[in-house]
PDB file of C-alpha atoms in Angstrom:
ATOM      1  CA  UNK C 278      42.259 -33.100 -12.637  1.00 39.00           C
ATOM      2  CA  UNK C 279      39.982 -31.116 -14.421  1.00 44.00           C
ATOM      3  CA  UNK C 280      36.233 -30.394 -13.351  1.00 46.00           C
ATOM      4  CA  UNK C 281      33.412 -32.016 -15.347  1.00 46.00           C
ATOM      5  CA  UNK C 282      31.756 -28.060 -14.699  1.00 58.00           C
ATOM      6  CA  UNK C 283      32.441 -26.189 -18.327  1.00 62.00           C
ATOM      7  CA  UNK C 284      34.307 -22.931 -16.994  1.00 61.00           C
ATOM      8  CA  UNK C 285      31.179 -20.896 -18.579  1.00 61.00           C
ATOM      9  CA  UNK C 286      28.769 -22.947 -15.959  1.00 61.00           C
ATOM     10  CA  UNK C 287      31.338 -21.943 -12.968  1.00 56.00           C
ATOM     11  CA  UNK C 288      31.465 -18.251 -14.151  1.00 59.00           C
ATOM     12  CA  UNK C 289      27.741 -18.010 -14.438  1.00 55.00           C
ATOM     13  CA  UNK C 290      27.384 -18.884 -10.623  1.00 48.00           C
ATOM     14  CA  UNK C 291      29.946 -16.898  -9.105  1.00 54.00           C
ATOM     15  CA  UNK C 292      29.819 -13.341  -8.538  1.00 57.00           C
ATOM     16  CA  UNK C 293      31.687 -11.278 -10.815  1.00 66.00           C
ATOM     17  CA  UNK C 294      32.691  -7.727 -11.195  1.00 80.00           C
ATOM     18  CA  UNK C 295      35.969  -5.697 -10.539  1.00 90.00           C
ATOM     19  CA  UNK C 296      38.273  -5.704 -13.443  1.00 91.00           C
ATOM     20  CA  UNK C 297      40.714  -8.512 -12.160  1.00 92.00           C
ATOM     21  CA  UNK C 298      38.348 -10.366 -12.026  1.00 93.00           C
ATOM     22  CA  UNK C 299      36.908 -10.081 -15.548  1.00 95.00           C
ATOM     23  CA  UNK C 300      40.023 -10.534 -16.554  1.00 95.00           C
ATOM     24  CA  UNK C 301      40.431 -13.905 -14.738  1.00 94.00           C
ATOM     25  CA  UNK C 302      37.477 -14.861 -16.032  1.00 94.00           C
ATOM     26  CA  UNK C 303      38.834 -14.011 -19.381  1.00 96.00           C
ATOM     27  CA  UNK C 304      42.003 -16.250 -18.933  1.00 96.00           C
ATOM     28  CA  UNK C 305      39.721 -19.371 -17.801  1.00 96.00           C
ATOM     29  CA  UNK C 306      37.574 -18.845 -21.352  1.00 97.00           C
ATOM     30  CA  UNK C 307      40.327 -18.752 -23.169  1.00 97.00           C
ATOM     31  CA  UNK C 308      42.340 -21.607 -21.572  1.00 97.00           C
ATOM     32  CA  UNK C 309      39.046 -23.680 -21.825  1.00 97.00           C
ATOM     33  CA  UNK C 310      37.983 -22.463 -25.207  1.00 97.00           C
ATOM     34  CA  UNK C 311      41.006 -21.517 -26.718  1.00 96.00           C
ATOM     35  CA  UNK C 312      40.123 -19.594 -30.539  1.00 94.00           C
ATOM     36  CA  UNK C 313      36.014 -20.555 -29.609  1.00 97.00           C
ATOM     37  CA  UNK C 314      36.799 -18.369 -26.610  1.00 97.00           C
ATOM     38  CA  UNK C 315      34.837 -15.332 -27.879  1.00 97.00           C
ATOM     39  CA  UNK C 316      32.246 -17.389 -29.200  1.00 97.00           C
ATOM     40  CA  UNK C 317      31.586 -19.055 -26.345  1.00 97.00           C
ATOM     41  CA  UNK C 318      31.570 -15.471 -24.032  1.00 97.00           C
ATOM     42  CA  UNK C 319      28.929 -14.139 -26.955  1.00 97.00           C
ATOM     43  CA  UNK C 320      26.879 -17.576 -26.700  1.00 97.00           C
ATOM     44  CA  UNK C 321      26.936 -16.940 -22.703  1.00 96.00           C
ATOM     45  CA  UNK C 322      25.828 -13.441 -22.911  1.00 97.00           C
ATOM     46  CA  UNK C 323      23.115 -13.837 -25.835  1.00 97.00           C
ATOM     47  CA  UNK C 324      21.960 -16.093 -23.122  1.00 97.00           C
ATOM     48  CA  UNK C 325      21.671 -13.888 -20.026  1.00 96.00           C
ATOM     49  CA  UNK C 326      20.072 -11.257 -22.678  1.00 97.00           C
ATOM     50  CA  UNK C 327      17.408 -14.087 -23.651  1.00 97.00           C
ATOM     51  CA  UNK C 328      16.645 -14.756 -19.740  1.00 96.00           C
ATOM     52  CA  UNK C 329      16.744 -10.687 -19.361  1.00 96.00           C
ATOM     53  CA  UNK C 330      19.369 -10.721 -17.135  1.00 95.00           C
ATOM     54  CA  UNK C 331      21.262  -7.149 -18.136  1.00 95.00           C
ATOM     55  CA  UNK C 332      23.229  -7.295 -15.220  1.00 93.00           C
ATOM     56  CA  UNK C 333      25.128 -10.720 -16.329  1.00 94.00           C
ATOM     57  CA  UNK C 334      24.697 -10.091 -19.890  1.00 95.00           C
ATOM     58  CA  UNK C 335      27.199  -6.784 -19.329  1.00 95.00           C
ATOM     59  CA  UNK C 336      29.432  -8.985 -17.526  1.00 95.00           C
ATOM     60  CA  UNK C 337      29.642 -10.995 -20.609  1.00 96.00           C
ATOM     61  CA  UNK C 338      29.853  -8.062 -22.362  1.00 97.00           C
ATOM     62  CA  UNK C 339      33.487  -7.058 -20.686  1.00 96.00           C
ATOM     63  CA  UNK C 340      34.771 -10.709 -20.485  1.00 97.00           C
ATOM     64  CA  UNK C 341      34.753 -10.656 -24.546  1.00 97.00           C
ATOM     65  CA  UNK C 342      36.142  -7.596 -24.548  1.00 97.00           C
ATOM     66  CA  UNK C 343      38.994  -8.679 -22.341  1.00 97.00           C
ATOM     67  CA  UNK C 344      39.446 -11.495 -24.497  1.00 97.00           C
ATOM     68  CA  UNK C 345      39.516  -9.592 -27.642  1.00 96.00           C
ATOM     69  CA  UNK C 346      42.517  -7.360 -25.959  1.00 95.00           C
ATOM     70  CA  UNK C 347      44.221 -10.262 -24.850  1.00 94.00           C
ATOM     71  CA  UNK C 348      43.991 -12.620 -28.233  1.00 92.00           C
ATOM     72  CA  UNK C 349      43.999 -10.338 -30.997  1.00 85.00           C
ATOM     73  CA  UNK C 350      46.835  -8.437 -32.003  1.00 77.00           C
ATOM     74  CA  UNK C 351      46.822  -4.476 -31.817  1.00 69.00           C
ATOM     75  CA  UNK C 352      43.287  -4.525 -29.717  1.00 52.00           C
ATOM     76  CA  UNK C 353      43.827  -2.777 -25.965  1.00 56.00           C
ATOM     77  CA  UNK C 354      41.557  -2.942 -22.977  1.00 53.00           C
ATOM     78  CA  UNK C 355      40.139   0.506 -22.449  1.00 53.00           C
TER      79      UNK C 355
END
């Protein structure tokens, strides 16, 4: 049964950071999202930016470029 919580809502609460992690967090956008997935990472870090939180903004920041590595062809996570 799936959660009435968006996964973007449940990311934004919990504490994120190492690099599995992003990368989990990467897997839940784009299982929830699918294509929209990097949209929906940029929409979620444009808003930490507007509420000037950096810190949550860079997580963002990696979680779209984990998603990038793992959806588009050629791309690899650096």
């Amino acid at each position: 049964m799936k959660s009435s919580k968006s996964v973007d809502s449940r990311l934004a609460v919990a504490p994120i950071g190492s690099d599995r992690e992003i990368w989990l967090a990467a897997g839940l956008m784009i299982q929830e999202y699918g294509a929209h997935a990097v949209i929906k990472a940029s929409q979620c870090a444009d808003e930490a930016l507007a509420l000037g939180d950096l810190d949550n903004q860079r997580l963002w920041k990696r979680v779209i470029r984990s998603i990038a590595a793992i959806t588009e062809p050629g791309e690899r996570a650096h």
